[in-house]
Tab-separated table of C-alpha atoms in Angstrom:
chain	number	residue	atom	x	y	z
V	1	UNK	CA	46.874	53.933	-18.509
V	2	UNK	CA	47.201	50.210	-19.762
V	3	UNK	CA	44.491	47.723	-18.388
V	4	UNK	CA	46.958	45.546	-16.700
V	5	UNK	CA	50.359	47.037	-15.043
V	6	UNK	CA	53.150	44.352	-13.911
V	7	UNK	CA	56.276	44.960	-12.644
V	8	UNK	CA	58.632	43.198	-15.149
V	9	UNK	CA	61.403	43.161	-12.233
V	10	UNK	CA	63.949	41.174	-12.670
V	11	UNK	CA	63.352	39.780	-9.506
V	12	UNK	CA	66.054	37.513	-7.376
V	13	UNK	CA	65.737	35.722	-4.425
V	14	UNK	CA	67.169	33.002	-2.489
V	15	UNK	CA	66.121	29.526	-2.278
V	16	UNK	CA	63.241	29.198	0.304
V	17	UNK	CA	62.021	32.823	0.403
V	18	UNK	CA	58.545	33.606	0.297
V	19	UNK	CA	58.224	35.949	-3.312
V	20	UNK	CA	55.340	38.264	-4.071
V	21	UNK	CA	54.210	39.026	-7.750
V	22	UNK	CA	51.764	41.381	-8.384
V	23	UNK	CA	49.540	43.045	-10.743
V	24	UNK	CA	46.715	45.998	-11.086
V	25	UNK	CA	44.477	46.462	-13.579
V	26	UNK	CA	42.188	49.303	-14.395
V	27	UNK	CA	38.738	47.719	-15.768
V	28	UNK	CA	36.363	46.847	-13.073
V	29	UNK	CA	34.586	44.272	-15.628
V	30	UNK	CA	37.698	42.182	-14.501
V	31	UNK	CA	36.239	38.765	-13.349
V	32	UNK	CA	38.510	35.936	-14.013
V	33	UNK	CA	41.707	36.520	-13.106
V	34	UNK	CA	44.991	34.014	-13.888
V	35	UNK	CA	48.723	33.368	-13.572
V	36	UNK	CA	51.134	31.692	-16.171
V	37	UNK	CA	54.813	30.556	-15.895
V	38	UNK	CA	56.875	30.534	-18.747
V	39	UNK	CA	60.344	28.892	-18.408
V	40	UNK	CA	62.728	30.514	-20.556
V	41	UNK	CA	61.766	29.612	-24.737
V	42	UNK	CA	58.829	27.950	-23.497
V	43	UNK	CA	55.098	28.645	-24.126
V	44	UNK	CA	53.116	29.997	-21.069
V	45	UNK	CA	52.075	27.296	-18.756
V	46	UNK	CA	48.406	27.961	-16.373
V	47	UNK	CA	49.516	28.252	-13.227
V	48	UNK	CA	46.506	29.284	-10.714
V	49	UNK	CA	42.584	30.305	-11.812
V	50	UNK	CA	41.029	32.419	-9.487
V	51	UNK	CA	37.292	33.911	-9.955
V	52	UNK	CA	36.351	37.501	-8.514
V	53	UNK	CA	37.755	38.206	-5.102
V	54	UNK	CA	39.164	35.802	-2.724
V	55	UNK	CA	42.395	33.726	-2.114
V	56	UNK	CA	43.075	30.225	-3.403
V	57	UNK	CA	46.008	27.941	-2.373
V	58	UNK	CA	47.654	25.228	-4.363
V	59	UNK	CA	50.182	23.545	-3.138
V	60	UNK	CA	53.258	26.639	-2.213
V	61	UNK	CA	51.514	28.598	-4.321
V	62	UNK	CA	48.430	31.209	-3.610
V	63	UNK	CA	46.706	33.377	-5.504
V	64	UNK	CA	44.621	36.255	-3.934
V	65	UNK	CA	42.271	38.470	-6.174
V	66	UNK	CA	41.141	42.420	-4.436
V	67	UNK	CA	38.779	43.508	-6.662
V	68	UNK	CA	38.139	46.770	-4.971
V	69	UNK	CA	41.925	47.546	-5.319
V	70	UNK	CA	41.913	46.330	-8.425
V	71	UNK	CA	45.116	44.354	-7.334
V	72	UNK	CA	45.925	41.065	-7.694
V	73	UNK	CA	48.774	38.899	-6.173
V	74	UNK	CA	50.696	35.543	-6.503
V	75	UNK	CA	52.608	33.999	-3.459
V	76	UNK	CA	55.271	31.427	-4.187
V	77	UNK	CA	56.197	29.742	-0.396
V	78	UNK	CA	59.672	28.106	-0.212
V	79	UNK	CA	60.692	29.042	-3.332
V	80	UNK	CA	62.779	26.649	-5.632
V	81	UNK	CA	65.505	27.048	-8.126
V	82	UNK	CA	62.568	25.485	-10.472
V	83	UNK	CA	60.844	28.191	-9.784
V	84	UNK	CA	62.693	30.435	-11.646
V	85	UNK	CA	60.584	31.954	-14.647
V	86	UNK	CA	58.838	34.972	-16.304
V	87	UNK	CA	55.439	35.111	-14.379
V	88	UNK	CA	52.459	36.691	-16.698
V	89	UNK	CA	49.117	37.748	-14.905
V	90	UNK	CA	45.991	37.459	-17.192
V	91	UNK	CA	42.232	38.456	-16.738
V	92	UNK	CA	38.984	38.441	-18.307
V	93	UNK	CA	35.814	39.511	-17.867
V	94	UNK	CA	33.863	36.838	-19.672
V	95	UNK	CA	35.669	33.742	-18.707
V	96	UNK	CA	39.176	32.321	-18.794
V	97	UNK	CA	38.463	31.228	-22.135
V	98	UNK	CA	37.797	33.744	-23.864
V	99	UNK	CA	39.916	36.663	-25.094
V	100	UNK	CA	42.998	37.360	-22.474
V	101	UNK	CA	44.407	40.707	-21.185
V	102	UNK	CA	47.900	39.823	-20.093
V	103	UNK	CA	50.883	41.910	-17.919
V	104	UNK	CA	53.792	42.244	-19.437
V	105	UNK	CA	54.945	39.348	-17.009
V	106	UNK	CA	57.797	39.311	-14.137
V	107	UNK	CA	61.515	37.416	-14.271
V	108	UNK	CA	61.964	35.807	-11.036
V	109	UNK	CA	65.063	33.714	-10.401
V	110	UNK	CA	65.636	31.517	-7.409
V	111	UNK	CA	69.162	31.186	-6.490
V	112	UNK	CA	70.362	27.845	-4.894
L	1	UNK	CA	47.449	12.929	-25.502
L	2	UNK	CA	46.008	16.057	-27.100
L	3	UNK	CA	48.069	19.068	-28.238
L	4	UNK	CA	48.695	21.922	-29.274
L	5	UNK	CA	51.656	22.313	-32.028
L	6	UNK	CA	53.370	25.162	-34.093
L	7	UNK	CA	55.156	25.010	-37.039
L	8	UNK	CA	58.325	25.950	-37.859
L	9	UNK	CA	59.984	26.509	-34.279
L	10	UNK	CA	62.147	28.919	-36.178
L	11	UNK	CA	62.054	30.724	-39.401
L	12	UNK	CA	64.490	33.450	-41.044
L	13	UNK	CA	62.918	35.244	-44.020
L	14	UNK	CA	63.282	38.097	-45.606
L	15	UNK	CA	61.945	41.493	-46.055
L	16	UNK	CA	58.910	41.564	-48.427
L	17	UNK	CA	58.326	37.592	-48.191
L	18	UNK	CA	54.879	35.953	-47.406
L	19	UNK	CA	55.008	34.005	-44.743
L	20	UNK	CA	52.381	31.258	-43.272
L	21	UNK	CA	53.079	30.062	-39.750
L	22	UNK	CA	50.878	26.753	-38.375
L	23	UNK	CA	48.887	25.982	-35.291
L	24	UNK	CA	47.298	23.000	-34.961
L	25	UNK	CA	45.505	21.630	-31.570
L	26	UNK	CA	43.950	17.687	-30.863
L	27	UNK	CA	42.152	19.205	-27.571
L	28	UNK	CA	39.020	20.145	-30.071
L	29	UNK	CA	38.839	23.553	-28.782
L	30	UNK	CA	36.550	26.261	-30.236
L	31	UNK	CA	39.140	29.570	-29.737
L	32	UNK	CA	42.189	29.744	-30.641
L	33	UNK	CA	44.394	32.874	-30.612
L	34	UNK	CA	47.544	34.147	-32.140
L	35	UNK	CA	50.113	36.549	-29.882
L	36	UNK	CA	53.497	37.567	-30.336
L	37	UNK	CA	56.003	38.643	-27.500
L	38	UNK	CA	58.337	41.595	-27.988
L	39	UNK	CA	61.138	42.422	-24.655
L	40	UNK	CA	59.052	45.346	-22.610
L	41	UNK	CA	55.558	44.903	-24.885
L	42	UNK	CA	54.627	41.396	-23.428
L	43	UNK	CA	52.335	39.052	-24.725
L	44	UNK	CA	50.238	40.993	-27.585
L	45	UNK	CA	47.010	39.496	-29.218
L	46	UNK	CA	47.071	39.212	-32.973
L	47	UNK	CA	43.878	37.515	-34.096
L	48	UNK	CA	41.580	35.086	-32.633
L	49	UNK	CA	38.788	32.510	-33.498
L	50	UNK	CA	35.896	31.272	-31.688
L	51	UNK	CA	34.955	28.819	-34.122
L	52	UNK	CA	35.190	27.275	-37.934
L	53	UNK	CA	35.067	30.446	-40.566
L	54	UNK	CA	35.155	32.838	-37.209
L	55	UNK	CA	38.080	35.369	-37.185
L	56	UNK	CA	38.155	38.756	-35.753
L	57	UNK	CA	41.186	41.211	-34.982
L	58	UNK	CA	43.169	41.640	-31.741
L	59	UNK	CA	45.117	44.730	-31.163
L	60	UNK	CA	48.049	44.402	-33.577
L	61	UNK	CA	46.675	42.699	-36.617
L	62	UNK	CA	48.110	45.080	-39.030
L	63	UNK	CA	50.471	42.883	-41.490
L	64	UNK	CA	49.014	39.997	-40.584
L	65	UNK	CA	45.688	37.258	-41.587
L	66	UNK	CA	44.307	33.901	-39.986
L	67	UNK	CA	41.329	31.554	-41.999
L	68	UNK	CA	39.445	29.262	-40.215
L	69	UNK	CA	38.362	26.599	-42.112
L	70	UNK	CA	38.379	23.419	-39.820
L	71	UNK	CA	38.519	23.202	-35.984
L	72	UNK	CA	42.448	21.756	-35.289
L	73	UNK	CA	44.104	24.641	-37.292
L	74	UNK	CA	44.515	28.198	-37.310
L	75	UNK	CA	47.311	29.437	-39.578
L	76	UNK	CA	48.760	32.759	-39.236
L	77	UNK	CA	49.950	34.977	-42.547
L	78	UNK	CA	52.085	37.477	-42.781
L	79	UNK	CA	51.338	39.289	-45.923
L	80	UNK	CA	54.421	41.068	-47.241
L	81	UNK	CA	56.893	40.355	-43.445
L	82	UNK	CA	58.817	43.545	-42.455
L	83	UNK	CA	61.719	43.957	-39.832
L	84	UNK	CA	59.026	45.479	-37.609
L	85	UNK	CA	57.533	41.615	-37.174
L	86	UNK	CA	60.612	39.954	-36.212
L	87	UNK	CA	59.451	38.252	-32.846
L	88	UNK	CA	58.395	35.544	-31.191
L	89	UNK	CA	55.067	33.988	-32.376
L	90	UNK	CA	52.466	31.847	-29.635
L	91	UNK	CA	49.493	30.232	-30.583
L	92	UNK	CA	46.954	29.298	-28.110
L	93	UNK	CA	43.609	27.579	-27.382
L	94	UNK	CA	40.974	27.651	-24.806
L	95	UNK	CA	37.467	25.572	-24.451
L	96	UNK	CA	34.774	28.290	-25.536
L	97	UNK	CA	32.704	27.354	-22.081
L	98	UNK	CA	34.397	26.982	-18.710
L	99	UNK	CA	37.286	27.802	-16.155
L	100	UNK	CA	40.175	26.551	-18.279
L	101	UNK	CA	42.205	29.349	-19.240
L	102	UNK	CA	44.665	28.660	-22.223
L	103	UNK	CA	47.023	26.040	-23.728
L	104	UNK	CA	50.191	27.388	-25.882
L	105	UNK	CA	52.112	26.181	-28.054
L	106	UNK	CA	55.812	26.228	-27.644
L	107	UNK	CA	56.146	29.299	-30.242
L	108	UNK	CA	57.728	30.254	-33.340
L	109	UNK	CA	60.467	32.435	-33.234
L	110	UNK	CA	60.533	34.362	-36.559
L	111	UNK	CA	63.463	36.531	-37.663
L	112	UNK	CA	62.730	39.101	-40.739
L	113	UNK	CA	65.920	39.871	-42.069
């Protein structure tokens, strides 16, 4: 089983939907738990930081952590066509700095 | 402003070739990590450094070598580049204390002919 399992979709909405990216990880040593958007031949770009369990907002965009699931979760609210992307989840157990477990990341596009 | 830059943005070489990619960050971090991206494989750690003459392997480091001899760069070899190692190439930093996640590069995309 690989550490961290993301659905690499493609995913495609419409402009304004609410979209749901996930990701679930196997090792419970899993603290610090992330989200990057890449834009297409971009590097990844940090997104939301969340530590341990809990939800945190930002903007249209929320990030909720369920450590006993082992299941994390990024909400994009009224979605944009600039939200259109590969979304990668990351986690750690010692920190956000140090080394990085990442998905295999998710292709969402927005459609106008 | 402080950055994080890689050098070249592309590269064709061929089969057998040495081959030195650059990374070089201003934000005076102590890691800094090498990854390349493959379609279906994601982003895959190569090597990594927390610190000046620090190196240690990630999960595919076959083929490839980093040095560390000052803080801003981290150069990434590959020794003898097969058609296996044809990918993208992302080079990233991180403060060694705190919640700040990573900074990449924009990548190198390197083509092994």
């Amino acid at each position: 089983q690989k550490e961290v399992e993301q659905d690499p979709g493609p995913l495609s909405v419409p402009e304004g939907a609410i979209v749901s990216l996930n990701c679930t990880y196997s090792n419970s040593a899993f603290q610090y738990f992330m989200w990057y958007r890449q834009y297409s031949r971009k590097g990844p770009e940090l997104l939301m930081y969340t530590y341990s369990s809990g939800n945190k907002e930002d903007g249209r965009f929320t990030a909720q952590v369920d450590k006993s699931s082992k299941y994390i979760s990024l909400f994009i609210r009224d979605s944009q066509p600039s939200d259109s992307a590969t979304y990668l989840c990351a986690m750690s157990a010692q920190g956000g700095s140090e080394k990085l477990v990442f998905g295999k990341g998710t292709k969402l596009t927005v459609n106008p | 402003d402080a950055e994080i830059t890689q050098s070249p943005r592309h590269k064709i070489t061929e089969t057998g070739r040495q081959v030195t990619l650059a990374c070089h960050q201003t934000w005076n971090h102590n890691n800094m990590f090498w990854y390349r991206q493959d379609l279906g494989h994601g982003l895959r750690l190569i090597h990594y450094s927390y610190g000046v003459q620090d190196t240690n392997k990630g999960e595919v480091s076959d083929g490839y070598s980093v040095s560390r001899s000052n803080t801003e760069d981290l150069p990434l070899t590959l020794e003898s580049a097969a058609s296996s190692q044809t990918s993208v190439y992302f080079c990233a930093s991180s403060e060694s204390t705190g919640l700040s996640g990573y900074t990449f590069g924009s990548g190198t995309r390197l083509t092994v002919v």
